[in-house]
XYZ file of C-alpha atoms in Angstrom:
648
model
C 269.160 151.327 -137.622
C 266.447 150.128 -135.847
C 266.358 149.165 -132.132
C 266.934 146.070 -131.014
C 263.970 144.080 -129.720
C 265.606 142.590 -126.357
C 265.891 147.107 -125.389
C 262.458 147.681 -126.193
C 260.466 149.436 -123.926
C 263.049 148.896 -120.929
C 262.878 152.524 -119.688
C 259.037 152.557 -120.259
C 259.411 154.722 -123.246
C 257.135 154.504 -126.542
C 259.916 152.477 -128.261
C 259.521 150.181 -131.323
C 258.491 146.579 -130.185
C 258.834 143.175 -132.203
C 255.949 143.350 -134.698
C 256.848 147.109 -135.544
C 260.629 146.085 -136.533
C 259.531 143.651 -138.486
C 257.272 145.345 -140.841
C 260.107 148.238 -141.169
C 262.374 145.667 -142.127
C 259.933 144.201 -144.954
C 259.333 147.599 -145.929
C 263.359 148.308 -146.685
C 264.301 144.177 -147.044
C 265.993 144.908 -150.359
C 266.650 142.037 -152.002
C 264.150 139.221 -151.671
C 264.386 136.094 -149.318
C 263.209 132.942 -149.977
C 263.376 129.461 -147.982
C 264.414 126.097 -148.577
C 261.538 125.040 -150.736
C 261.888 128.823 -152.879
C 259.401 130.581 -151.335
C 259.631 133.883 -151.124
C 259.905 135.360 -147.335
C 260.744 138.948 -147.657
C 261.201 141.692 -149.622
C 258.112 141.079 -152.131
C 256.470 144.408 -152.032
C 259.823 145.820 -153.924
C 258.962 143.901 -157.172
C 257.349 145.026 -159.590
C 257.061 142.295 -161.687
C 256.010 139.250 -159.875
C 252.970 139.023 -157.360
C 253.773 136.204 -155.229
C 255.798 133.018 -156.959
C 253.461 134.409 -160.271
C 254.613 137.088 -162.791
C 252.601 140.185 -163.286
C 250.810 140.130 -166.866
C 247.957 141.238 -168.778
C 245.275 138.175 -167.737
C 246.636 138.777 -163.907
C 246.196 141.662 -163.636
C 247.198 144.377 -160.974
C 245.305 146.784 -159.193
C 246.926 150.506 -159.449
C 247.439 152.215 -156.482
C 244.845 154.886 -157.048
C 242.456 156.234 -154.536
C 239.761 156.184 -157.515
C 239.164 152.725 -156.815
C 238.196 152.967 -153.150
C 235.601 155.886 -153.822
C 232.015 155.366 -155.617
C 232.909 153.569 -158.618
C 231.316 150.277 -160.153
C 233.830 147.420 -161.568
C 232.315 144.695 -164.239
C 233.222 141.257 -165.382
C 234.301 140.537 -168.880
C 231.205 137.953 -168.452
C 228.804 140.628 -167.279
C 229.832 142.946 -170.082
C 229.061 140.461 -172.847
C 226.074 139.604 -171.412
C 224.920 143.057 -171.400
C 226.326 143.234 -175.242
C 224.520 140.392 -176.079
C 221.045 141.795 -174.583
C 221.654 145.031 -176.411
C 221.933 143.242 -179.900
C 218.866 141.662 -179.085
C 217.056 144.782 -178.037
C 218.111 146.232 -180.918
C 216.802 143.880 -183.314
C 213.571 143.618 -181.884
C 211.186 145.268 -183.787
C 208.492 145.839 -181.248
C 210.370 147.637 -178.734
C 210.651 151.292 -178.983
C 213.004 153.897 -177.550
C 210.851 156.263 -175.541
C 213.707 158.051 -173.533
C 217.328 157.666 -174.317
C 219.448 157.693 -171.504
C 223.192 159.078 -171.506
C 224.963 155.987 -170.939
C 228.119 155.274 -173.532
C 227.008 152.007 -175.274
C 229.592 152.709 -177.899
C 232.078 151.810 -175.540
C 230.536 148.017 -175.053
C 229.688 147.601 -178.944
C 231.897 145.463 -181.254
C 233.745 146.870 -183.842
C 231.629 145.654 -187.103
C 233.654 147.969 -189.343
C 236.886 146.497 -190.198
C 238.316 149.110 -192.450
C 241.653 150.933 -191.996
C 241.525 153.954 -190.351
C 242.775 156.406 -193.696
C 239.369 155.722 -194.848
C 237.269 156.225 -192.163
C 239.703 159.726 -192.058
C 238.712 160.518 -195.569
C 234.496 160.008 -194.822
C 234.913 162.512 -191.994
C 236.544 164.855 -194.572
C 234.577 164.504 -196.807
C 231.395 165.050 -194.205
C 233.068 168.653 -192.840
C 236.067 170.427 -194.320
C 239.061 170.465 -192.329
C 238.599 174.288 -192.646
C 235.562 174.666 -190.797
C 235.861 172.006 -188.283
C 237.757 174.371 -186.035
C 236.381 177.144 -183.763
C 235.330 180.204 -186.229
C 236.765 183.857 -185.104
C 234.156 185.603 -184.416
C 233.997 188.950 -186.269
C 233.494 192.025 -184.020
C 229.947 193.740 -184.219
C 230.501 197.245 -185.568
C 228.845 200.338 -186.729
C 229.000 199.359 -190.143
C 229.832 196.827 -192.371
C 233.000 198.417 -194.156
C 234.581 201.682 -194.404
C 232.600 203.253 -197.039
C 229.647 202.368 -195.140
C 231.182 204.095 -191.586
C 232.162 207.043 -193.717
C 228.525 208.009 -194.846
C 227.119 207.188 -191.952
C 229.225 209.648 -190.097
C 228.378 212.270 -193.217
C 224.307 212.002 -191.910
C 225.080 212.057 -188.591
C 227.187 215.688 -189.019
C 224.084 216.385 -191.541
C 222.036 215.614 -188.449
C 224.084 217.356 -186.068
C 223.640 220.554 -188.540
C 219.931 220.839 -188.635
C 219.561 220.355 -185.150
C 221.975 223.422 -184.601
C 221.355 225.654 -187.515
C 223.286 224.894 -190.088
C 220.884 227.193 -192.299
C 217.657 226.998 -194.135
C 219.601 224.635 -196.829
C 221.139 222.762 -194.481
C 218.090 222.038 -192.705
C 216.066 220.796 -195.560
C 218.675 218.685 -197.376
C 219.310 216.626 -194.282
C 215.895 216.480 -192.336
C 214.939 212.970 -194.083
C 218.028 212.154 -193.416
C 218.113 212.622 -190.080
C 215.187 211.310 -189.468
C 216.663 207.489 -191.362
C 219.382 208.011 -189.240
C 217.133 208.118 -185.801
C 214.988 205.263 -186.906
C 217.994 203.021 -187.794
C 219.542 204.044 -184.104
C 216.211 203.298 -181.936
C 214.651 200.308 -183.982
C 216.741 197.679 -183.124
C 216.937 198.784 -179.081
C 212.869 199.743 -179.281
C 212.179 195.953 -180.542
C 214.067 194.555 -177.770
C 212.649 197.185 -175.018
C 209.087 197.307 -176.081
C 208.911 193.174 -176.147
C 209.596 193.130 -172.366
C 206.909 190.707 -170.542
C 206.044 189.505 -173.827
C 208.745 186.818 -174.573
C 208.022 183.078 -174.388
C 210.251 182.643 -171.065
C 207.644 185.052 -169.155
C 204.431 183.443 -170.718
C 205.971 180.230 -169.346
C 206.622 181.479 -165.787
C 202.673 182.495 -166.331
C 201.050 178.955 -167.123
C 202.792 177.404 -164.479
C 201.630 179.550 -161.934
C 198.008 179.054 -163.471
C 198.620 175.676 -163.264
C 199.445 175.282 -159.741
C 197.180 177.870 -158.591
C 193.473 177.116 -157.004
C 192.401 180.960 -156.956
C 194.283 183.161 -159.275
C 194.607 187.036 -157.810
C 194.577 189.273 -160.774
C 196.158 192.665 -159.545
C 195.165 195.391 -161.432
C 196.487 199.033 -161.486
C 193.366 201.084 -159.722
C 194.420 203.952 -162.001
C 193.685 202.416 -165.619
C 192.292 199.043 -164.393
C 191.097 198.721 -168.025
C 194.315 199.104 -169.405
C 196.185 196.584 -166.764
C 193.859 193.476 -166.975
C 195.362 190.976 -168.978
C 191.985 189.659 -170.714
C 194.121 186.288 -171.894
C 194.137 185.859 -168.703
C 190.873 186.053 -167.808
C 189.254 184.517 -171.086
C 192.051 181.352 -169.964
C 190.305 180.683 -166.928
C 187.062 181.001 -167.905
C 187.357 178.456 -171.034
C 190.183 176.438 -169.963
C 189.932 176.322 -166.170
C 186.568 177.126 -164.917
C 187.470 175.201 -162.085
C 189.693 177.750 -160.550
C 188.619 181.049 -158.751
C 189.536 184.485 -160.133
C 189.274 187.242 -157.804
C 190.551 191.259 -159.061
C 192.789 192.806 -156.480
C 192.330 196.884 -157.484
C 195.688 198.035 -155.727
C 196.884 201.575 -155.499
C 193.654 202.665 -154.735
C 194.905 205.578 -152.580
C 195.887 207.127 -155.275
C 192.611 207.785 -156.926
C 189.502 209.014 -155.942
C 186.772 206.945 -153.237
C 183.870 207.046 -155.803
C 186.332 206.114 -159.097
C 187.054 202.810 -156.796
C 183.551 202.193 -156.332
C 182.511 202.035 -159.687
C 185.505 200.301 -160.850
C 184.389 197.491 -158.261
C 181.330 197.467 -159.545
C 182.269 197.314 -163.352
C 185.018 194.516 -162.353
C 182.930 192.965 -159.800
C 180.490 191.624 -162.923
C 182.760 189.323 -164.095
C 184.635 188.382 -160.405
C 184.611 189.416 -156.799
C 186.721 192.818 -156.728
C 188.529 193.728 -153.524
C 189.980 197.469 -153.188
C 193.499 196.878 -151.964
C 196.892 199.531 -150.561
C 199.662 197.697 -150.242
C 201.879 198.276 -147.473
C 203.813 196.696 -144.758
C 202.719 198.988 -141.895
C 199.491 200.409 -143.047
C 197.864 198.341 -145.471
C 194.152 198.189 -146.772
C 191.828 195.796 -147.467
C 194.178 193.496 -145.851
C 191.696 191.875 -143.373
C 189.339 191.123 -146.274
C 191.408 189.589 -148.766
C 192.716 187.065 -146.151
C 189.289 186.321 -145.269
C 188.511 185.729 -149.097
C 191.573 183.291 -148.814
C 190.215 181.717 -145.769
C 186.771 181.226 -147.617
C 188.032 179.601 -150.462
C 190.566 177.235 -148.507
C 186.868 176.573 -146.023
C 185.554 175.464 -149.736
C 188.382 173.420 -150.383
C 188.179 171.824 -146.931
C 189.234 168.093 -149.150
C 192.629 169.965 -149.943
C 195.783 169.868 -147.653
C 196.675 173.174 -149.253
C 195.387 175.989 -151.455
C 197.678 177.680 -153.754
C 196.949 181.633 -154.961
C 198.735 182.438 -158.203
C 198.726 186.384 -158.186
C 199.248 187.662 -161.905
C 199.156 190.873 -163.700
C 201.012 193.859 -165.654
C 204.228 194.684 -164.586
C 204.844 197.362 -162.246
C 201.117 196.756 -160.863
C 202.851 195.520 -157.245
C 202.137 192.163 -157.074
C 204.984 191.425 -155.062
C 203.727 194.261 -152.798
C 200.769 192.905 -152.345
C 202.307 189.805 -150.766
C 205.054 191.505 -148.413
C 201.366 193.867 -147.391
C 199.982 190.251 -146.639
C 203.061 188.758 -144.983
C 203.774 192.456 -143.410
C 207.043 191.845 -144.192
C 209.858 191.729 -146.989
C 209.626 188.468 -148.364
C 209.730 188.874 -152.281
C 212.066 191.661 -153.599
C 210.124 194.929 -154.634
C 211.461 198.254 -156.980
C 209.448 200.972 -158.233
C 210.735 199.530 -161.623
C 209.121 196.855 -163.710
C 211.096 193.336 -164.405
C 212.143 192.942 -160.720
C 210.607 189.831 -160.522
C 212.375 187.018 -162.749
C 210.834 184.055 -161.547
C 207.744 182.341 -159.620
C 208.211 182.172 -155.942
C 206.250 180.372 -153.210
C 205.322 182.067 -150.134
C 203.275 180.563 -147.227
C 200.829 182.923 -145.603
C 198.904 180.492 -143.577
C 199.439 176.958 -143.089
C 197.109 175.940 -145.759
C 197.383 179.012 -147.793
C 200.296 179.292 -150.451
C 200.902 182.654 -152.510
C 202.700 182.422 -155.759
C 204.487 185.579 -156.879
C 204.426 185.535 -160.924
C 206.742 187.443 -163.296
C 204.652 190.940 -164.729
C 203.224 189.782 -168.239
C 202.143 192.136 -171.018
C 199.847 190.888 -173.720
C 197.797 193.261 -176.622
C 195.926 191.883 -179.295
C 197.355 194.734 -181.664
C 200.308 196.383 -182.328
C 201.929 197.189 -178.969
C 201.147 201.452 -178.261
C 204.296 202.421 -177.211
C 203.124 205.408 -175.757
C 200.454 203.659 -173.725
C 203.103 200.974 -172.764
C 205.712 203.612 -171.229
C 202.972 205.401 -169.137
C 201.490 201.695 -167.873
C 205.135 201.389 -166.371
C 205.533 198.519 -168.745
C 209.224 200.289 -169.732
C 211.878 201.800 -167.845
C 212.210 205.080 -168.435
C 215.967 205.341 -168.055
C 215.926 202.627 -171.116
C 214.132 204.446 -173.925
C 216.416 206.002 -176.723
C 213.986 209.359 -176.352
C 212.096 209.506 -173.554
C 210.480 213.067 -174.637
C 208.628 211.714 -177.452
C 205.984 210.032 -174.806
C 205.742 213.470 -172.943
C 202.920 215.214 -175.064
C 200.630 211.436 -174.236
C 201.825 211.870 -170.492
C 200.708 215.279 -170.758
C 197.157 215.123 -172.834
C 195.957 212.300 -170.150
C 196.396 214.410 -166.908
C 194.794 217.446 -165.345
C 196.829 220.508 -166.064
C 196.600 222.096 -162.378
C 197.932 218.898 -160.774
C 201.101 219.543 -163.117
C 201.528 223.092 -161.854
C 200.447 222.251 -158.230
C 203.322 219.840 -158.449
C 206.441 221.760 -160.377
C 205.548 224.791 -160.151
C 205.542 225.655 -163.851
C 203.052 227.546 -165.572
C 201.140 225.173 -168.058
C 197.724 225.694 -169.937
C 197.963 222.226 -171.249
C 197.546 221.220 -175.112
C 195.950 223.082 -177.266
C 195.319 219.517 -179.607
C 195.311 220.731 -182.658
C 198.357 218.852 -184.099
C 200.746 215.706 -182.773
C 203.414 218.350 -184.052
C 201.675 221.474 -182.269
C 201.506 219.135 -179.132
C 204.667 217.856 -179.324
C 206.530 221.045 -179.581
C 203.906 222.458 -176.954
C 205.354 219.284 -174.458
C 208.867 220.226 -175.353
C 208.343 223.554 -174.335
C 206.988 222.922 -170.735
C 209.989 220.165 -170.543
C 212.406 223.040 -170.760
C 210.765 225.249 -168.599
C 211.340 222.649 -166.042
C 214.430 221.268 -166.793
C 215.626 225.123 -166.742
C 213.872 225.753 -163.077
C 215.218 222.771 -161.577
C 218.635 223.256 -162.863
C 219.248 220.505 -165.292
C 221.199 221.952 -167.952
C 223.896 220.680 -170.237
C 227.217 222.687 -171.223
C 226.154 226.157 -172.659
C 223.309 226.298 -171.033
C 220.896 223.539 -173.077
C 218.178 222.230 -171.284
C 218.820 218.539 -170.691
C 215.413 217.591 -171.885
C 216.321 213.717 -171.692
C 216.796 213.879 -167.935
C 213.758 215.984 -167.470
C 211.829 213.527 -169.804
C 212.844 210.244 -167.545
C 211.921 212.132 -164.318
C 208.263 212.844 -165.885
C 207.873 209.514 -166.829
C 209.076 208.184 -163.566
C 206.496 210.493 -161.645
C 203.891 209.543 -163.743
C 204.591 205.394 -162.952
C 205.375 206.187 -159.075
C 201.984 208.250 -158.194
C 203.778 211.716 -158.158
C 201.646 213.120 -161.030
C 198.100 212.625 -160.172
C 195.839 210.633 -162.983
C 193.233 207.884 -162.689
C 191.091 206.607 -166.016
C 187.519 207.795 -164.840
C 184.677 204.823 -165.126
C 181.852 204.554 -168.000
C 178.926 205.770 -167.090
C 176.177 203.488 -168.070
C 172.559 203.524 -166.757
C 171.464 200.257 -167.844
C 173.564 198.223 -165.910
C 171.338 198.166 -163.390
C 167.556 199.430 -163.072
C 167.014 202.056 -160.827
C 164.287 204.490 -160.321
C 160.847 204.744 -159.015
C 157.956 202.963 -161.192
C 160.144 200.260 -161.964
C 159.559 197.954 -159.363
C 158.610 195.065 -161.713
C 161.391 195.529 -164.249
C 163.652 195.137 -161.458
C 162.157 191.682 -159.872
C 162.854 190.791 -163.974
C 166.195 192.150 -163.910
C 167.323 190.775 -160.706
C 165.856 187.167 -161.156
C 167.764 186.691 -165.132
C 170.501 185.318 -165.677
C 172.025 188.741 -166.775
C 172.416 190.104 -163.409
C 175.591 190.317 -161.939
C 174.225 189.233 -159.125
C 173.983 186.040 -159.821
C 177.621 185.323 -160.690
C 178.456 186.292 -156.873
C 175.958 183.775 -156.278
C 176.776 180.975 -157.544
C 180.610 181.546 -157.325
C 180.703 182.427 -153.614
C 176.746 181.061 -152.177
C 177.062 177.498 -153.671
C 180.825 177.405 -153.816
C 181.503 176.747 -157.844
C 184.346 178.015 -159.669
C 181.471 178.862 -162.902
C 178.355 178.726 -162.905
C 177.783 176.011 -164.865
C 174.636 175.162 -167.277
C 172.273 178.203 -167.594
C 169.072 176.160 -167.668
C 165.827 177.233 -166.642
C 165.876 173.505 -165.304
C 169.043 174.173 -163.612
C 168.056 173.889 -159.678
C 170.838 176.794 -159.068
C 169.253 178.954 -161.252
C 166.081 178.362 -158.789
C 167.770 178.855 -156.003
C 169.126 182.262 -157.044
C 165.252 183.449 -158.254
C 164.012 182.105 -154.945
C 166.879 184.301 -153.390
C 166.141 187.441 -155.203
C 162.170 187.189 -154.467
C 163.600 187.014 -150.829
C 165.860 189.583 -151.144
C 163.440 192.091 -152.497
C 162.412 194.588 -150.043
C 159.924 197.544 -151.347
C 161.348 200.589 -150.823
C 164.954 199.553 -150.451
C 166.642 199.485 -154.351
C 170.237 199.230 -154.068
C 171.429 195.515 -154.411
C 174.411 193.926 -154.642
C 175.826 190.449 -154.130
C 176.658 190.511 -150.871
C 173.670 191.873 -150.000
C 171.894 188.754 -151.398
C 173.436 186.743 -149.939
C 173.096 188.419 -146.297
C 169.368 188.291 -146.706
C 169.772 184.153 -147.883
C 171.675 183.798 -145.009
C 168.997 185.256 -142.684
C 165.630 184.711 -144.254
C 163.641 186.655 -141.141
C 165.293 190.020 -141.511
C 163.028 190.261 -144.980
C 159.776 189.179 -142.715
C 161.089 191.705 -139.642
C 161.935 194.922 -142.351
C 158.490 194.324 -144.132
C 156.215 194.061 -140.623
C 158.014 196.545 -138.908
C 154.947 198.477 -136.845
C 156.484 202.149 -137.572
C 158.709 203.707 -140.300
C 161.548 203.956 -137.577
C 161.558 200.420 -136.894
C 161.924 200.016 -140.533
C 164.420 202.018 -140.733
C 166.585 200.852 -137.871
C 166.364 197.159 -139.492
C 167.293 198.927 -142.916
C 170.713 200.060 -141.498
C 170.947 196.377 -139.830
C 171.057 194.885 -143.092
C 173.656 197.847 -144.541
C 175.966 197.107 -141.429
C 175.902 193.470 -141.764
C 176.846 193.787 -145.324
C 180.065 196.311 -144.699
C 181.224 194.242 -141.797
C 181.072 190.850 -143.379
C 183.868 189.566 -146.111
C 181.084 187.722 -148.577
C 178.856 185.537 -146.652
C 182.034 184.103 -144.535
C 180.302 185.640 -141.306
C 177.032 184.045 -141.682
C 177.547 180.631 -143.794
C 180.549 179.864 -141.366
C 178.045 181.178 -137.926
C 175.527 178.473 -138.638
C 177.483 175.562 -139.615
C 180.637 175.951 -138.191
C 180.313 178.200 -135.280
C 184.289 177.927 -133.976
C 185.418 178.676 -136.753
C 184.297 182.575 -136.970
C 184.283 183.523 -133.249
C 186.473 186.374 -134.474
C 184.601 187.241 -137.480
C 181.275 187.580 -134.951
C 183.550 189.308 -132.499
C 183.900 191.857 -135.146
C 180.794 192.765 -136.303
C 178.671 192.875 -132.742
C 181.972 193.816 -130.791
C 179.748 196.389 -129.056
C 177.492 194.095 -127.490
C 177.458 193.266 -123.653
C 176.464 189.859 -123.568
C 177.893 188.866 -126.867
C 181.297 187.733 -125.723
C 179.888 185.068 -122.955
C 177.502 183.950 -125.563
C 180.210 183.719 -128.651
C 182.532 181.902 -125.572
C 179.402 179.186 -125.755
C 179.368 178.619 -128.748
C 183.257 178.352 -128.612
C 183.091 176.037 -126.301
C 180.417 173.385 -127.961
C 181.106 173.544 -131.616
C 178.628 172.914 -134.274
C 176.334 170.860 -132.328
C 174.661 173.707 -131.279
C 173.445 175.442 -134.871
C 170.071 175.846 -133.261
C 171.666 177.864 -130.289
C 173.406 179.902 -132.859
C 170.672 180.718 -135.058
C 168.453 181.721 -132.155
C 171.753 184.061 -130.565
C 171.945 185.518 -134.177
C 167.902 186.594 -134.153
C 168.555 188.069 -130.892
C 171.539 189.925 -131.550
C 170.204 191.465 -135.082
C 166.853 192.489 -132.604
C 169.293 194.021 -130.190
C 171.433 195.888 -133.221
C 168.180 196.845 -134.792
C 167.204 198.668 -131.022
C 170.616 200.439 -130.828
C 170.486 201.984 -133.827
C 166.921 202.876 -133.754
C-alpha cells in the first residue's frame, strides 16, 4: 500500500512524494478510468489492444518493446521503399549502364513478386534442378590405406615381402620381393615428397613475393655466402631488371663467417658485376657489415630525397636469414627467427630509420628444371625432420664436403667416396652413418643403428654451419685485364661498356636504378670514359668501382700521385687512395662532403678520426652547412696532404 502523500517526508526520510505515487498507481491502476466525456485517465498502459481512444491494428501499427530498435538500425517508409523499387526497375532496364561491382545488399527482398504460380510448382523446378538426394550434406568417407579389403590385404602381403628382404628372408625371398618393395616405397614417399619438395614454390608465397617487390624502392637480395650461386633467385633478378629497372638491387652475401676471407672476395666481385655486393654476419650483438649496409640505405634514401619514405624489400631462399639480417640491423628481436626454413609466413614492415622501411618477405624457391631434391635438402630448402628417408641425401651431403672436416668434427674415421657408383656411394654413406649413429649411441631395439636419426642430425649440421662447406668461385682471367704490357688493352677495357665498372657508375655516381641507353651519344657513357682516363694511374692496376669513383670525387689526387717528386711520395698517396676507398661506403663520404657537408660529419669523423685539427674544422663545417663547399673542398685537399705525410 503505498504511503499517503499528507506523511511524506515528515521525519525527513527518503519517502515517496506526490508525483512518485502517482505513477505507481498508473503502473498497477487495473482497470481503466475514464472521465465524463470517455476519455481514458488511467490504467492505459495495461491494454493491449487499444493505444489511446484508437484500437491497435495492422496500418497503426505498434512499436515492440525491443532494445533492437534503439541501437544502430535504419527504418524506411513504404514511400521510400517504392521509390527505391521503382529506380531499380529503371536501372535495370537501362541498357547503357553496367554492373561493375555488385554489392551485397538483398534487393530480392524489395522486388515484386512477377511470378504468380503456386508454390507445388516452383517445388517441382527445384527438384527437378538438384535431387532431393544430394541436396543434403554428403558423409564424407574416411581416407584409408586402401580402397577395399582386397586391396589392404595385398598391400600388407608387400609390405611383409618388404619387411623380409630387408631382414633376410633368403636369397629367394630377396629377389621375388625387391621390385616390390621398391613400388611399395615409391607409393609411400610420392605423395608426402610432392607436397614437401613444393615448399616456397606455391602461388600463396610467389604472391607474398610481388607485393614486397612492389612496395619496395631497393630490393636486398640475401644470398647464402656458402653456394651464393645456388641461393640467388635469378627470377628475381631478371624481374627487376626488365620489369622494374627503376628499383635498386643490392646482394647481401650473409653467413660469410662461415667461409673463407678470399672465397668472399671473389664472390663480391663475381656478384658485384651485376649489383653492389655487401659481405654481411648477422647478429644482434656482433654483427658485420652492419655500418655499411645502413649507409647504403642512407645513400639511396639521400637519392630519393623527393620521397617521405624508402621501402627495402629483402628477398631470397629460405633458410638464407633474412629475418636475421633485420633483427642484426634493428639489434634486436623484431621478426621471429628458427634455424628451420618456413618460419616466416607473411610480409612484415619494420622501421629502421625514420625514412627507412624494411620488409621481411616469405623464403621463395624457384628452378627452371625439375626441382634436385638432393640439392634442395642441403640448400635448407626442406626440413630434415620431414623427409620420408633422410639417408638417401647423405652420399650428396657427403661427396660436396672435405673429408677431414667430417672426422675433425665426429670423430669417425672416413676416407670419403670412392665415386665409382651412386650404389657404391650410397652404401659407402650408409656405412659411415652407422659408424656414427653406433658411437654416439643412437640405436634402436637389438642393437640397429637408427640411421634415420643419424641422417636428420647430418642434414641439420650441414644447414646450421656445423659441417664446414662453401662452393669455391670460378676462376676466370678475362674478367678483368691484368698484367704488365697491357697498359692499352686496359684503358680499352676500362672505358667499354663491358666493364663492370661502369654499372657501379652509373647506378651509384649518377644515381639511376639502370643504366639506361648504351649510346656512344649517351653523355653518361662520356662521363664514365672521362672518369676512367682520370682514374688511370700508371703503375697502379687494380680497379674497382669504388675506386672510380673516389678518384671522380677528387680529381687532384690523380695530378698529386702522378707529380709526386720521389717514389715514396708516390707511394704514400697510393695508400691514400686505398684507405679512402676501405673507409668510405660507395662515394657517400665524398659526394655527401662537398654538397652537403652536415650531413656526413660522422662519416668524415670516421675516416680522418686520427687527425688533430680535424674535429674543430668538421665542427665548422657543422656549424655553416653547405654554403661553404669551397671551405670543404679546400679542408679535404689539406687533410688528404696531411694523410698522405702520416703515412709516408
Amino acid at each position: 500500500m503505498p504511503i499517503s502523500p499528507q506523511l511524506a517526508n515528515r521525519s525527513g526520510g527518503s519517502l515517496r512524494d506526490k508525483a512518485t505515487i502517482k505513477r505507481l498507481k498508473l503502473y498497477t491502476g487495473g482497470k481503466v478510468k475514464r472521465d465524463k466525456q470517455g476519455v481514458v485517465v488511467e490504467g492505459d498502459l495495461a491494454r493491449r489492444d487499444r493505444a489511446g481512444n484508437a484500437e491497435i491494428t495492422g496500418a497503426t501499427g505498434r512499436v515492440a518493446p525491443d532494445r533492437r530498435w534503439f541501437g544502430n538500425t535504419r527504418t524506411i517508409r513504404p514511400e521510400e521503399l517504392d521509390k527505391f523499387r521503382h529506380e531499380l526497375r529503371e536501372a535495370r532496364r537501362d541498357p547503357f549502364s553496367v554492373v561493375l561491382h555488385r554489392k551485397r545488399v538483398p534487393t530480392a527482398l524489395v522486388e515484386e513478386p512477377s511470378d504468380a504460380r503456386p508454390a507445388k510448382l516452383k517445388r517441382e523446378e527445384l527438384l527437378a534442378a538438384e535431387p532431393f538426394e544430394r541436396s543434403g550434406t554428403a558423409r564424407k568417407r574416411v581416407r584409408g590405406a586402401a580402397d577395399s579389403l582386397e586391396a589392404l590385404a595385398a598391400k600388407a602381403r608387400r609390405a611383409a615381402d618388404a619387411y623380409d628382404a630387408r631382414h633376410g628372408g633368403g636369397a629367394d625371398a630377396r629377389a621375388r620381393s625387391s621390385e616390390q618393395a621398391k613400388i611399395l616405397e615409391r607409393e609411400s614417399t610420392d605423395a608426402t615428397g610432392r607436397d614437401l619438395f613444393a615448399k616456397g614454390q606455391s602461388r600463396r608465397i610467389w604472391a607474398e613475393l610481388y607485393k614486397v617487390l612492389d612496395c619496395s624502392d631497393v630490393v636486398l637480395h640475401v644470398v647464402d655466402a656458402r653456394d651464393p650461386p645456388g641461393t640467388t633467385c635469378a627470377r628475381v633478378v631478371s624481374h627487376l631488371k626488365t620489369q622494374a629497372t627503376h628499383k635498386h638491387l643490392v646482394f647481401v652475401l650473409n653467413k660469410c663467417d662461415l667461409v673463407p676471407n678470399w672465397s668472399v672476395r671473389r664472390w663480391i666481385a663475381i656478384l658485384g658485376e651485376t649489383a653492389p655486393t655487401l659481405a654481411f654476419r648477422a647478429s644482434q650483438t656482433k654483427p658485420f657489415g652492419k655500418g655499411a649496409l645502413i649507409d647504403v640505405l642512407r645513400q639511396f634514401a639521400h637519392l630519393k630525397s623527393d620521397a617521405k619514405q624508402i621501402s627495402c624489400g629483402v628477398v631470397g631462399y629460405p633458410n638464407v636469414g633474412k629475418s636475421s639480417v633485420i633483427n642484426a640491423l634493428r639489434a634486436k628481436a623484431v621478426c621471429k627467427v628458427a634455424p628451420v626454413p618456413g618460419e616466416t609466413k607473411i610480409w612484415q614492415y619494420v622501421a629502421l630509420t625514420k625514412r627507412v622501411n624494411l620488409i621481411d618477405c616469405p623464403g621463395v624457391v624457384y628452378n627452371d628444371d625439375d626441382n634436385d631434391e638432393a640439392a634442395a635438402v642441403l640448400k635448407g630448402v626442406v626440413r630434415a625432420e620431414r623427409l620420408p628417408d633422410p639417408s638417401v641425401y647423405i652420399a650428396s651431403l657427403l661427396r660436396r664436403c672435405d673429408p677431414q672436416h667430417i672426422v675433425r668434427t665426429y670423430d669417425v674415421p672416413f676416407d670419403g667416396l670412392a665415386g665409382v657408383s651412386e650404389q657404391e656411394d650410397h652404401a659407402q654413406s650408409m656405412a659411415f652413418v652407422d659408424a656414427l649413429a653406433r658411437k654416439s649411441g643412437r640405436l634402436r631395439k637389438g642393437g640397429e643403428a637408427d640411421a634415420h636419426t643419424v641422417a636428420v642430425q647430418l642434414i641439420n649440421d650441414w644447414q646450421r654451419g656445423k659441417i664446414p662447406h662453401f662452393v669455391a668461385p670460378p676462376e676466370d682471367p678475362s674478367r678483368r685485364p691484368s698484367g704488365e704490357g697491357e697498359t692499352e688493352d686496359k684503358k680499352s677495357y676500362l672505358g667499354s661498356q663491358d666493364c663492370p665498372v661502369y654499372e657501379h657508375v652509373m647506378g651509384a655516381y649518377f644515381g639511376r636504378g639502370s643504366t639506361g641507353p648504351r649510346d656512344s651519344h649517351d653523355g653518361n657513357l662520356q662521363l664514365y670514359r672521362k672518369a676512367i682516363s682520370l682514374a688511370h694511374i700508371e703503375g697502379y692496376e687494380e680497379y674497382s668501382g669504388w675506386e672510380v669513383m673516389v678518384l671522380m670525387r677528387v680529381p687532384d689526387l690523380k695530378t698529386r700521385i702522378e707529380g709526386a717528386e720521389d717514389a715514396q711520395t708516390r707511394q704514400a698517396y697510393l695508400k691514400v687512395l686505398d684507405y679512402l676507398v676501405e673507409n668510405s661506403a660507395i662515394d657517400h663520404v665524398f659526394s655527401s662532403a662537398v654538397d652537403h657537408p652536415k650531413n656526413c660529419f660522422f662519416e668524415w669523423a670516421t675516416v680522418n678520426n686520427y687527425f688533430g685539427g680535424f674535429y674543430n674544422q668538421a665542427a665548422k663545417l657543422f656549424r655553416y652547412g653547405p654554403e661553404v663547399e669551397d671551405e670543404s673542398i679546400r679542408w679535404m685537399d689539406e687533410c688528404i696532404d696531411a694523410e698522405g705525410k702520416c703515412l709516408a
